mmCIF file of C-alpha atoms and ligand atoms in Angstrom:
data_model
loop_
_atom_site.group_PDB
_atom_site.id
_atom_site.type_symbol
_atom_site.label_atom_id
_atom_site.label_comp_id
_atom_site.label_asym_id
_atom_site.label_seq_id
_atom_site.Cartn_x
_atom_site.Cartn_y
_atom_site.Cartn_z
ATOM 1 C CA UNK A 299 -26.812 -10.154 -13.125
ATOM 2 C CA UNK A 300 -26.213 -12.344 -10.076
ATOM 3 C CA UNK A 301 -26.326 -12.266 -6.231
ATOM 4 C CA UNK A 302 -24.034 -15.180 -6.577
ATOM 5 C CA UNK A 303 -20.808 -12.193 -6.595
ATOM 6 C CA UNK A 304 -21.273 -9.034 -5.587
ATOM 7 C CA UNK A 305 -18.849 -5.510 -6.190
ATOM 8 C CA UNK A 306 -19.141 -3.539 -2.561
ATOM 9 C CA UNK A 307 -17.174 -0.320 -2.615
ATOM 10 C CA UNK A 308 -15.676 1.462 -0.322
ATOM 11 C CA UNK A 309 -13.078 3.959 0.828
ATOM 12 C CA UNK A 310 -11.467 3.669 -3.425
ATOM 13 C CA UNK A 311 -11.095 -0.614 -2.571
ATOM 14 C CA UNK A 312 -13.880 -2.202 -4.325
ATOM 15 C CA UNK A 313 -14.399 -5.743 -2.834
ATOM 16 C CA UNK A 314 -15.366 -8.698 -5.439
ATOM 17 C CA UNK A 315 -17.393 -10.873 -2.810
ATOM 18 C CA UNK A 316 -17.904 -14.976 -3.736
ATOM 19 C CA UNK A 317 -21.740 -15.841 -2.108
ATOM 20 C CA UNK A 318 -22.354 -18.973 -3.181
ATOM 21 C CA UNK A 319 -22.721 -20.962 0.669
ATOM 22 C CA UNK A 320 -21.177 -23.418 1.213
ATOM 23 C CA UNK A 321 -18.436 -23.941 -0.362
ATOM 24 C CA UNK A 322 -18.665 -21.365 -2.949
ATOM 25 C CA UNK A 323 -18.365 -23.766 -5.979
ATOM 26 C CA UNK A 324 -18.055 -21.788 -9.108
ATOM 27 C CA UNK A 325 -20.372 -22.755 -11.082
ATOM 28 C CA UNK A 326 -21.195 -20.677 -14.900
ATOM 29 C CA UNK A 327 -23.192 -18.260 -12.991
ATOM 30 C CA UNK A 328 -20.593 -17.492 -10.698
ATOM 31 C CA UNK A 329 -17.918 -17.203 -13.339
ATOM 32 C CA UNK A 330 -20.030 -15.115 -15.617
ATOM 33 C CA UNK A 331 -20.628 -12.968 -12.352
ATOM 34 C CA UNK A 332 -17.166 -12.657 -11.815
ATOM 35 C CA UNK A 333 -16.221 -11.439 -15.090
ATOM 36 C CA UNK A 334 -19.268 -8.635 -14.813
ATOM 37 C CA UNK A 335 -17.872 -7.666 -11.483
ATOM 38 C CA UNK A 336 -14.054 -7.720 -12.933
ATOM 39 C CA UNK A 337 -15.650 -5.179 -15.665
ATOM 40 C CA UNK A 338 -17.765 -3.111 -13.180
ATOM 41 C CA UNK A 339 -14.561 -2.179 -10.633
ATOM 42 C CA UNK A 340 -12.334 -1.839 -14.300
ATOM 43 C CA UNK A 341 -14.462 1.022 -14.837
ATOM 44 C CA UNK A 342 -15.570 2.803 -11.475
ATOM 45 C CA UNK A 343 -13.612 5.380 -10.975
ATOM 46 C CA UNK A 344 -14.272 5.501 -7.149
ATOM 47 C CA UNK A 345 -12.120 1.966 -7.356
ATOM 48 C CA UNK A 346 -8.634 2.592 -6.981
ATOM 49 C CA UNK A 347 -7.836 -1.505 -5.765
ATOM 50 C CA UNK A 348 -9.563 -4.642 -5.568
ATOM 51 C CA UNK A 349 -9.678 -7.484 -2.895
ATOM 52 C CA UNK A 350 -11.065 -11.195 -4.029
ATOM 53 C CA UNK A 351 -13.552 -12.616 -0.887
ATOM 54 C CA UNK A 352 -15.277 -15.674 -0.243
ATOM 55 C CA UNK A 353 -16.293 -14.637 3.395
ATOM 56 C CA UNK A 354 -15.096 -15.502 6.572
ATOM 57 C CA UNK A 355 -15.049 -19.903 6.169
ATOM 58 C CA UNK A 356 -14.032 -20.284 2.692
ATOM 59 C CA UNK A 357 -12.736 -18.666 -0.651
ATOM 60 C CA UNK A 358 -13.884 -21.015 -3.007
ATOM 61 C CA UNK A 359 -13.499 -25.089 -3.389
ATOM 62 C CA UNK A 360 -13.526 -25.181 -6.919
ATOM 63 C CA UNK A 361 -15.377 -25.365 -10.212
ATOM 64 C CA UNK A 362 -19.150 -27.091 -9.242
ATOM 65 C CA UNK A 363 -18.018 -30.475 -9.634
ATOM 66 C CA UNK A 364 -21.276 -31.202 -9.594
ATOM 67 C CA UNK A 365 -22.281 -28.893 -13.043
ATOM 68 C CA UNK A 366 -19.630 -30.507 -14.958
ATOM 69 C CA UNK A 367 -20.107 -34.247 -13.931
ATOM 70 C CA UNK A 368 -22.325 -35.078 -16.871
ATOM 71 C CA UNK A 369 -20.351 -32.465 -19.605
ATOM 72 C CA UNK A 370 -19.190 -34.160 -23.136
ATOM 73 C CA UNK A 371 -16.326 -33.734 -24.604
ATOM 74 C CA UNK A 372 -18.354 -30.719 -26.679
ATOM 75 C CA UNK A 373 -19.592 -29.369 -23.724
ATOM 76 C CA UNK A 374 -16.571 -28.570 -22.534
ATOM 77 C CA UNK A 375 -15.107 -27.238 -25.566
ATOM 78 C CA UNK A 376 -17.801 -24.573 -25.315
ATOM 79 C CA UNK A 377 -17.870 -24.214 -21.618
ATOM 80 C CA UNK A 378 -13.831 -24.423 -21.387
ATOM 81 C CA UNK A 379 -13.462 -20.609 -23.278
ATOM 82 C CA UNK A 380 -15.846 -19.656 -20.163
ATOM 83 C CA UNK A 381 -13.399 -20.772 -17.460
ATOM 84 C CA UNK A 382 -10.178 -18.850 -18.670
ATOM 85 C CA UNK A 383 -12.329 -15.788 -19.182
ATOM 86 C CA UNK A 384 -13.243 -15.424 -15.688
ATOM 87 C CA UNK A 385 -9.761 -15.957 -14.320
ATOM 88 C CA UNK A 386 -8.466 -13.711 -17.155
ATOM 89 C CA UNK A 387 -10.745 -10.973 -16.284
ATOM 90 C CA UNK A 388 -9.322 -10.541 -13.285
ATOM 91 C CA UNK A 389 -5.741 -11.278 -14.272
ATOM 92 C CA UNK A 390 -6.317 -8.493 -16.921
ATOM 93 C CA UNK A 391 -8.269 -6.087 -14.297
ATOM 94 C CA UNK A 392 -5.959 -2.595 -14.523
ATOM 95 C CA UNK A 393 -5.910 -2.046 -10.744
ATOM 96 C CA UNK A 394 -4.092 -3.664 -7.833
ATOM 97 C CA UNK A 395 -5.903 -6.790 -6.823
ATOM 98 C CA UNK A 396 -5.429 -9.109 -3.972
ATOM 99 C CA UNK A 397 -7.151 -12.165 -2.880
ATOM 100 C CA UNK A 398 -8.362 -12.680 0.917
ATOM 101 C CA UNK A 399 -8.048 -16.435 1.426
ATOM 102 C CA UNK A 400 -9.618 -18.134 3.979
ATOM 103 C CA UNK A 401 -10.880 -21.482 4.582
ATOM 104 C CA UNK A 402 -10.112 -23.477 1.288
ATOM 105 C CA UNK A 403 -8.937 -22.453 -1.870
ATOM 106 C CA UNK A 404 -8.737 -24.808 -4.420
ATOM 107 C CA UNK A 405 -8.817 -26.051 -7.617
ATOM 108 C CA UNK A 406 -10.399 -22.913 -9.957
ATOM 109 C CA UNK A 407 -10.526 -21.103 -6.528
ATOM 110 C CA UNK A 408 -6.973 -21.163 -5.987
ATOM 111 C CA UNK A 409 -6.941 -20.219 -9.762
ATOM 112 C CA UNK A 410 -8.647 -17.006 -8.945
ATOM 113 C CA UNK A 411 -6.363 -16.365 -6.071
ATOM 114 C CA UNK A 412 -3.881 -16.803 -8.865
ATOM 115 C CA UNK A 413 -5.197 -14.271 -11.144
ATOM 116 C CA UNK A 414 -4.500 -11.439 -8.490
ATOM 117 C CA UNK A 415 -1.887 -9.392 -7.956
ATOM 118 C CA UNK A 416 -1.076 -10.893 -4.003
ATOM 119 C CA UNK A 417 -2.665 -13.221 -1.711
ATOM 120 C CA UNK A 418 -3.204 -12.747 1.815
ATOM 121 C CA UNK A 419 -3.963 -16.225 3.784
ATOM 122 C CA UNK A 420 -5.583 -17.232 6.881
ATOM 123 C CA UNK A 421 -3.089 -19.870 9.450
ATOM 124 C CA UNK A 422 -5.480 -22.703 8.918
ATOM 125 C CA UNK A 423 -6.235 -22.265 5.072
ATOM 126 C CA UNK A 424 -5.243 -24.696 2.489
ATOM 127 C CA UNK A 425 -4.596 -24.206 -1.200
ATOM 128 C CA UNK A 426 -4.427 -26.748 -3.381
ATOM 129 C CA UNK A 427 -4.984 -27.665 -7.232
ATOM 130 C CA UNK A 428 -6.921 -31.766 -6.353
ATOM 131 C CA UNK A 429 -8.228 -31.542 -10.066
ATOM 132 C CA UNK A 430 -5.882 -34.923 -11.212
ATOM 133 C CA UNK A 431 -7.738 -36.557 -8.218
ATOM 134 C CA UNK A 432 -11.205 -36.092 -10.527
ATOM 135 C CA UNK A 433 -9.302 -37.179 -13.293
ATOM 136 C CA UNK A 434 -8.854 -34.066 -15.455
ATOM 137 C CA UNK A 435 -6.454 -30.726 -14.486
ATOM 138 C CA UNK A 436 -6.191 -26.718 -13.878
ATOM 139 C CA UNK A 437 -8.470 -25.199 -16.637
ATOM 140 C CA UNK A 438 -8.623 -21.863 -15.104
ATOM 141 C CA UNK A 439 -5.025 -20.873 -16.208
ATOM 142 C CA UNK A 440 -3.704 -22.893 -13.107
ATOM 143 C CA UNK A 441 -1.442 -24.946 -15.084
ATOM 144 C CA UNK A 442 0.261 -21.952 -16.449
ATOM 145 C CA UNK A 443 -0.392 -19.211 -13.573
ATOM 146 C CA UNK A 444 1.506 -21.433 -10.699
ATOM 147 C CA UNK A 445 4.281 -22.542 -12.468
ATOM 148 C CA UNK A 446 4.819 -18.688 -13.182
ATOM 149 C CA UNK A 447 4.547 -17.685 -9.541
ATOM 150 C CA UNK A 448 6.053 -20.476 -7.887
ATOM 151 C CA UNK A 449 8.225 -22.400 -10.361
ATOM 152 C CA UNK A 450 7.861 -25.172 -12.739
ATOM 153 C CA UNK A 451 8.988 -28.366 -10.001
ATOM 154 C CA UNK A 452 6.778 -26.872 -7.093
ATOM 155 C CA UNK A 453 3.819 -27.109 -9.602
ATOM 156 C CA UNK A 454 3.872 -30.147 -11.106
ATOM 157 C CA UNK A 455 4.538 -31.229 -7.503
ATOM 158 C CA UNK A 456 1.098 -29.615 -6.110
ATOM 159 C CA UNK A 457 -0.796 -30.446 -9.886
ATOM 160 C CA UNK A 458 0.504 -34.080 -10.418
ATOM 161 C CA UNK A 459 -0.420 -34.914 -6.797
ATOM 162 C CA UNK A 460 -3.402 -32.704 -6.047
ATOM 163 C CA UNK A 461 -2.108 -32.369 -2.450
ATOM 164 C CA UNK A 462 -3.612 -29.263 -0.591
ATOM 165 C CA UNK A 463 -0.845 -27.151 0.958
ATOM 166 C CA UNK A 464 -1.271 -25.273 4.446
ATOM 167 C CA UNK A 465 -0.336 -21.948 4.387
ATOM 168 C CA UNK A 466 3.345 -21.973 6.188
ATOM 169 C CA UNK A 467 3.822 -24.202 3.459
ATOM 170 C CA UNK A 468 2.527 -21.842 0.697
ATOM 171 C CA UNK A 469 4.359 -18.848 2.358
ATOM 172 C CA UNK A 470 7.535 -20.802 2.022
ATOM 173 C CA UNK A 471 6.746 -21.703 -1.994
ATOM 174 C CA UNK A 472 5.500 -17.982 -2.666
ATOM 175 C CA UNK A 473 1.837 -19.229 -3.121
ATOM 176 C CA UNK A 474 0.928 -16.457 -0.711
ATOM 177 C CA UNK A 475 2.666 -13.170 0.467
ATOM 178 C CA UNK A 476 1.122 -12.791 3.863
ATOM 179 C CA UNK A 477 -0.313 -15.548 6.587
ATOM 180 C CA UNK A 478 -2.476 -14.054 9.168
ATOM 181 C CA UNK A 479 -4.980 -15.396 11.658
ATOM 182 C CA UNK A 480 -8.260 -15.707 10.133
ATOM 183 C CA UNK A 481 -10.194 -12.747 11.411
ATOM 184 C CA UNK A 482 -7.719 -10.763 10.011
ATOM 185 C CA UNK A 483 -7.161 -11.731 6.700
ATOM 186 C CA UNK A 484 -9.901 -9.616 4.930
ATOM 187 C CA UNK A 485 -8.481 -6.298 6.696
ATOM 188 C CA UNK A 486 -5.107 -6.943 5.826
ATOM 189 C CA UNK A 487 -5.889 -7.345 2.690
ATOM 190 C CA UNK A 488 -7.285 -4.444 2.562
ATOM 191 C CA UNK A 489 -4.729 -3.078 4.410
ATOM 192 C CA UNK A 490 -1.915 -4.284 1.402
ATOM 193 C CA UNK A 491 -3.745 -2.178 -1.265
ATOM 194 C CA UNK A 492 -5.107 1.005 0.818
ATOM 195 C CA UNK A 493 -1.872 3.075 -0.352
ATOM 196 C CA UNK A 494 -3.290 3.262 -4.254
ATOM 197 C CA UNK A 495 -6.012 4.863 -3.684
ATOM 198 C CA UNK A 496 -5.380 9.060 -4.670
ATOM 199 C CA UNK A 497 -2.271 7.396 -6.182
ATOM 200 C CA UNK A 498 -1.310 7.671 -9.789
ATOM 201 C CA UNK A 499 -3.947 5.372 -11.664
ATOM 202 C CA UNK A 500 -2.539 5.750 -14.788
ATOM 203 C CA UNK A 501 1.041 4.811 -13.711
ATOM 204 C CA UNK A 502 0.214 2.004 -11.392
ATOM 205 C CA UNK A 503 -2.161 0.617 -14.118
ATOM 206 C CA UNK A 504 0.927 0.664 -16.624
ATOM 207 C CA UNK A 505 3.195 -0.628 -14.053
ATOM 208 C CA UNK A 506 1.138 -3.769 -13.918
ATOM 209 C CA UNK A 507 0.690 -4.045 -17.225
ATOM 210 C CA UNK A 508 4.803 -3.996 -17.992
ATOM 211 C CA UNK A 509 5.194 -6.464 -15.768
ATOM 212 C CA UNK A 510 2.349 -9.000 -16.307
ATOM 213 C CA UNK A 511 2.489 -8.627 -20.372
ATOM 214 C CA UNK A 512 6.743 -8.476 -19.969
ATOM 215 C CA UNK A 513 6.465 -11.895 -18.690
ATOM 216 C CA UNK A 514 4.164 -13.451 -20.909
ATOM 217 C CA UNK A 515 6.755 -12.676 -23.812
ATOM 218 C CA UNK A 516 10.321 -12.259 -24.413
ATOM 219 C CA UNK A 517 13.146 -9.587 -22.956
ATOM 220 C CA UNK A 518 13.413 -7.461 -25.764
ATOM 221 C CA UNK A 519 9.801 -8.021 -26.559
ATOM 222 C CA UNK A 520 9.197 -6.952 -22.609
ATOM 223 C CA UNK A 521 11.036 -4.246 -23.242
ATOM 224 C CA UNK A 522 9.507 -2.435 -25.632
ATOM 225 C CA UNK A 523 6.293 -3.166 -24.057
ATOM 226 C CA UNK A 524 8.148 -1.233 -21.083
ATOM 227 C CA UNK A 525 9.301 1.824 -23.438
ATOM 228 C CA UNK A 526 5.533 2.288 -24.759
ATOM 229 C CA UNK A 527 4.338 2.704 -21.978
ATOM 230 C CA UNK A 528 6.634 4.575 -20.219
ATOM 231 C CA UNK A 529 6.345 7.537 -23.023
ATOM 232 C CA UNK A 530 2.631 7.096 -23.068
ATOM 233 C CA UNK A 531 2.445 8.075 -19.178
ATOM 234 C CA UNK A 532 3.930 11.519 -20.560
ATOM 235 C CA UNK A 533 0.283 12.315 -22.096
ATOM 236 C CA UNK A 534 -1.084 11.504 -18.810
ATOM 237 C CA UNK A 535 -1.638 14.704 -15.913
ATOM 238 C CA UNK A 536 -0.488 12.260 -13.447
ATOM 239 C CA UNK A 537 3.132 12.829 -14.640
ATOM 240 C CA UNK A 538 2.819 16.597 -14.870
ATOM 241 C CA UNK A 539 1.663 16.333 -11.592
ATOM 242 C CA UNK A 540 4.150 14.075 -10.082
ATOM 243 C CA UNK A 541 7.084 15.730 -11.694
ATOM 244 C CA UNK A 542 6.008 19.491 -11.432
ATOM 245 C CA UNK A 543 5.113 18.219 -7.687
ATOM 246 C CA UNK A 544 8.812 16.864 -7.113
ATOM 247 C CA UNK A 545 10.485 20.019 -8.160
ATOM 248 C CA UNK A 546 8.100 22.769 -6.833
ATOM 249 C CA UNK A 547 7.871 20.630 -2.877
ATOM 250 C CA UNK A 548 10.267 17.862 -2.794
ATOM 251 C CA UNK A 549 9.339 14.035 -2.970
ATOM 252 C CA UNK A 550 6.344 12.584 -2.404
ATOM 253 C CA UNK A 551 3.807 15.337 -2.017
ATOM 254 C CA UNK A 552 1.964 15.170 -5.072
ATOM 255 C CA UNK A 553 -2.301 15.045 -5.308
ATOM 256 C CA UNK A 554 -3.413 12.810 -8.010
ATOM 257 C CA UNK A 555 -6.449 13.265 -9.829
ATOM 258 C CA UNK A 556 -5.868 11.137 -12.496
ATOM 259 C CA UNK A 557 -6.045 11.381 -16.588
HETATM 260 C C1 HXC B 166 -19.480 -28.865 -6.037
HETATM 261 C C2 HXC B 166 -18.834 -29.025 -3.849
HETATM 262 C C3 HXC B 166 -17.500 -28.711 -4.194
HETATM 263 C C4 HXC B 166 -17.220 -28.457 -5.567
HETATM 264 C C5 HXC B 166 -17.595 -29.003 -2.072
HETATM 265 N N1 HXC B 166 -18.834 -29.198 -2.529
HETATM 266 N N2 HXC B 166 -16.757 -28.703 -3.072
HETATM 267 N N3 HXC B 166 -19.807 -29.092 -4.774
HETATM 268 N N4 HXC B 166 -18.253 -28.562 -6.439
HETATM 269 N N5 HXC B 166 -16.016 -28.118 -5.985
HETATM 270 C C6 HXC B 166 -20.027 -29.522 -1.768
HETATM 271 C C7 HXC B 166 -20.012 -30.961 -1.255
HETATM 272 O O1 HXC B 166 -20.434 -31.854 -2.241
HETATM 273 C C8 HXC B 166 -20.992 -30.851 -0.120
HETATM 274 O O2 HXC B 166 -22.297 -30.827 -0.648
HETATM 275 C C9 HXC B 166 -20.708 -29.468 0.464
HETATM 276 O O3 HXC B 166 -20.089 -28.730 -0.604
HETATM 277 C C10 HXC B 166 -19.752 -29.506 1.642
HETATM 278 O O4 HXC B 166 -18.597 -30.237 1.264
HETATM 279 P P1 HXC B 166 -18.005 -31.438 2.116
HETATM 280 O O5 HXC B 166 -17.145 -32.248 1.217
HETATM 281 O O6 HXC B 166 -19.087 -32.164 2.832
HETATM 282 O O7 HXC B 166 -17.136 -30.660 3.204
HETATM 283 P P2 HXC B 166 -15.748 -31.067 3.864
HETATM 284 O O8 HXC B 166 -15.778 -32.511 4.307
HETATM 285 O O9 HXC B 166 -15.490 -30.024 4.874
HETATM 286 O O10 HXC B 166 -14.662 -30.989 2.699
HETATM 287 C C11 HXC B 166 -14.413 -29.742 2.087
HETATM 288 C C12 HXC B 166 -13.527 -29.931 0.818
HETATM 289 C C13 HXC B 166 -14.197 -31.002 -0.086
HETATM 290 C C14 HXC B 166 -12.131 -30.417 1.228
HETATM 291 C C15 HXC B 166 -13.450 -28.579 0.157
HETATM 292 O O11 HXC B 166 -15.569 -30.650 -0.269
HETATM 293 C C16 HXC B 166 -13.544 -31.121 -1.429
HETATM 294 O O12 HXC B 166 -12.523 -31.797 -1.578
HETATM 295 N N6 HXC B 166 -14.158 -30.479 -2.447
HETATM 296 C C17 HXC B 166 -13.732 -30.599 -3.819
HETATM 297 C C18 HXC B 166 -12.482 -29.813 -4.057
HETATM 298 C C19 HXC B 166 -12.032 -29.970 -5.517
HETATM 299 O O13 HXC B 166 -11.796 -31.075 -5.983
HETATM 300 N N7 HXC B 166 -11.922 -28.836 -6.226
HETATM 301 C C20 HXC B 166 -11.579 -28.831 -7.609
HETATM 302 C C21 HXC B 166 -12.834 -28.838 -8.432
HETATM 303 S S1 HXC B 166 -12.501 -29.023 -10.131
HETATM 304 P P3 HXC B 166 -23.502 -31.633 0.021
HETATM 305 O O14 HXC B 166 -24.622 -31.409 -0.936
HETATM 306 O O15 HXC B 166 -23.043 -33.053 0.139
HETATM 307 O O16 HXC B 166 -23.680 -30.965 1.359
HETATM 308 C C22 HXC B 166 -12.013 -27.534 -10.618
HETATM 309 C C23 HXC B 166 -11.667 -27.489 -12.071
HETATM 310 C C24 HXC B 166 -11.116 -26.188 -12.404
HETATM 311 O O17 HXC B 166 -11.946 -26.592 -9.903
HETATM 312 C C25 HXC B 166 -11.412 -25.911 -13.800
HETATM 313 C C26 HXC B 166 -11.464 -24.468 -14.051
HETATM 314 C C27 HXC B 166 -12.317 -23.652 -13.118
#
């Protein structure tokens, strides 16, 4: 356990809060924190979404550049396992999850703002991957996870450079989905994933499944993934709901209660 992240829940959105002032540099406490928050909202039912914080000034500036200053070689091959994990356990999580960026987010924190579903921005945030400017690169999936959402030549551009990007800038690339003032960023975000709670849990949880594990592979693999778990939502109440819903009161009427 850590005070370092914290799960607050409420009204179905469960909140995954970085407090680590004041920059919130993720250090292996804060990772491992992240990963046993990830875990906790995977499993609450009273979590229908998620939103990634850092607070009001700042998502998160990175990895603690000052923890891995003096790592080997070995060190890091240890520690390295550690730093996908975190990102992946939110990447993985089987709800909607959005990240609330303010302030900076950069290097593994624009990683974790990578791992989720959507990211909501403040005007004067920046986002940026500045690892090649300490010598080394992404090791949070960053390498892999921007080049996916924003296209191979945009990332090498923001990697090989380590240039921090504003967020009319990251609009325009598809960093982010949303640029807001600052005070509103957290609310929005909210705001973005308020319609799934009472909604189908089981389908939305496939839905983002098809899509994320579709793209890791290829079409006909995708595909199947996509027939497997279409059928397998027909074991679920949600669809006997849904359906029996549609034809007994029209379209969207039905009361999910999940299973
Ligand atoms: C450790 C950090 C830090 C970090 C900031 N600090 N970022 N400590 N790790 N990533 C500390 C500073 O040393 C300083 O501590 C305090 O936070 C305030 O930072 P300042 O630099 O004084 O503030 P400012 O001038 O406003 O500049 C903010 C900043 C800058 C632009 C965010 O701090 C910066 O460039 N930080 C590093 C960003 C970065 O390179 N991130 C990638 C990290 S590597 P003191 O004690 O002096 O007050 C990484 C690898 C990913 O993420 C691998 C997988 C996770």
């Amino acid at each position: 356990m850590t005070d370092l992240v914290r799960l607050e829940v409420e009204d179905g959105i469960g909140t995954i809060r970085l407090d680590r002032p004041p920059m919130n540099a993720l250090n292996a406490e804060i990772q491992r924190g992240l990963i046993d928050a990830c875990r906790e909202a995977a499993e609450r039912d009273d979590v229908a979404a998620v939103v990634a914080h850092g607070g009001e000034k700042v998502f998160a500036a990175g990895a603690d550049i000052k923890e891995m200053e003096t790592m080997s070689y070995t060190d890091m091959v240890d520690h390295s396992s550690l730093l996908q994990d975190f990102t992946r356990a939110l990447a993985r999580l089987p709800k909607p999850t959005v990240a609330a960026v303010t302030g900076y987010a950069l290097g593994g924190g624009c990683e974790v703002a990578l791992a989720c579903d959507w990211r909501v921005a403040a005007d004067d945030a920046k986002l940026g991957q500045p690892e090649i400017l300490l010598g080394i690169i992404p090791g949070a999936g960053g390498t892999q996870r921007l080049a996916r959402l924003v296209g191979p030549a945009k990332a090498k551009d923001l990697v090989l450079s380590g240039r921090f990007v504003g967020a009319d800038e990251a609009l325009a690339i598809g960093l982010v989905d949303r640029v807001v003032p600052a005070a509103e960023v957290y609310d929005t975000a909210r705001s973005l994933v308020e319609r799934y709670v009472g909604g189908p849990a089981y389908a939305i949880r496939a839905a983002k499944e098809a899509i994320d594990r579709g793209l890791e592979t290829d079409l006909e693999t995708g595909l199947e993934i996509e027939r497997m778990l279409f059928a397998g939502l027909f074991a679920t109440k949600d669809q006997k709901t849904g359906m029996r819903s549609f034809v007994e009161n029209g379209p969207g009427k039905a009361t999910f209660e999940g299973a």
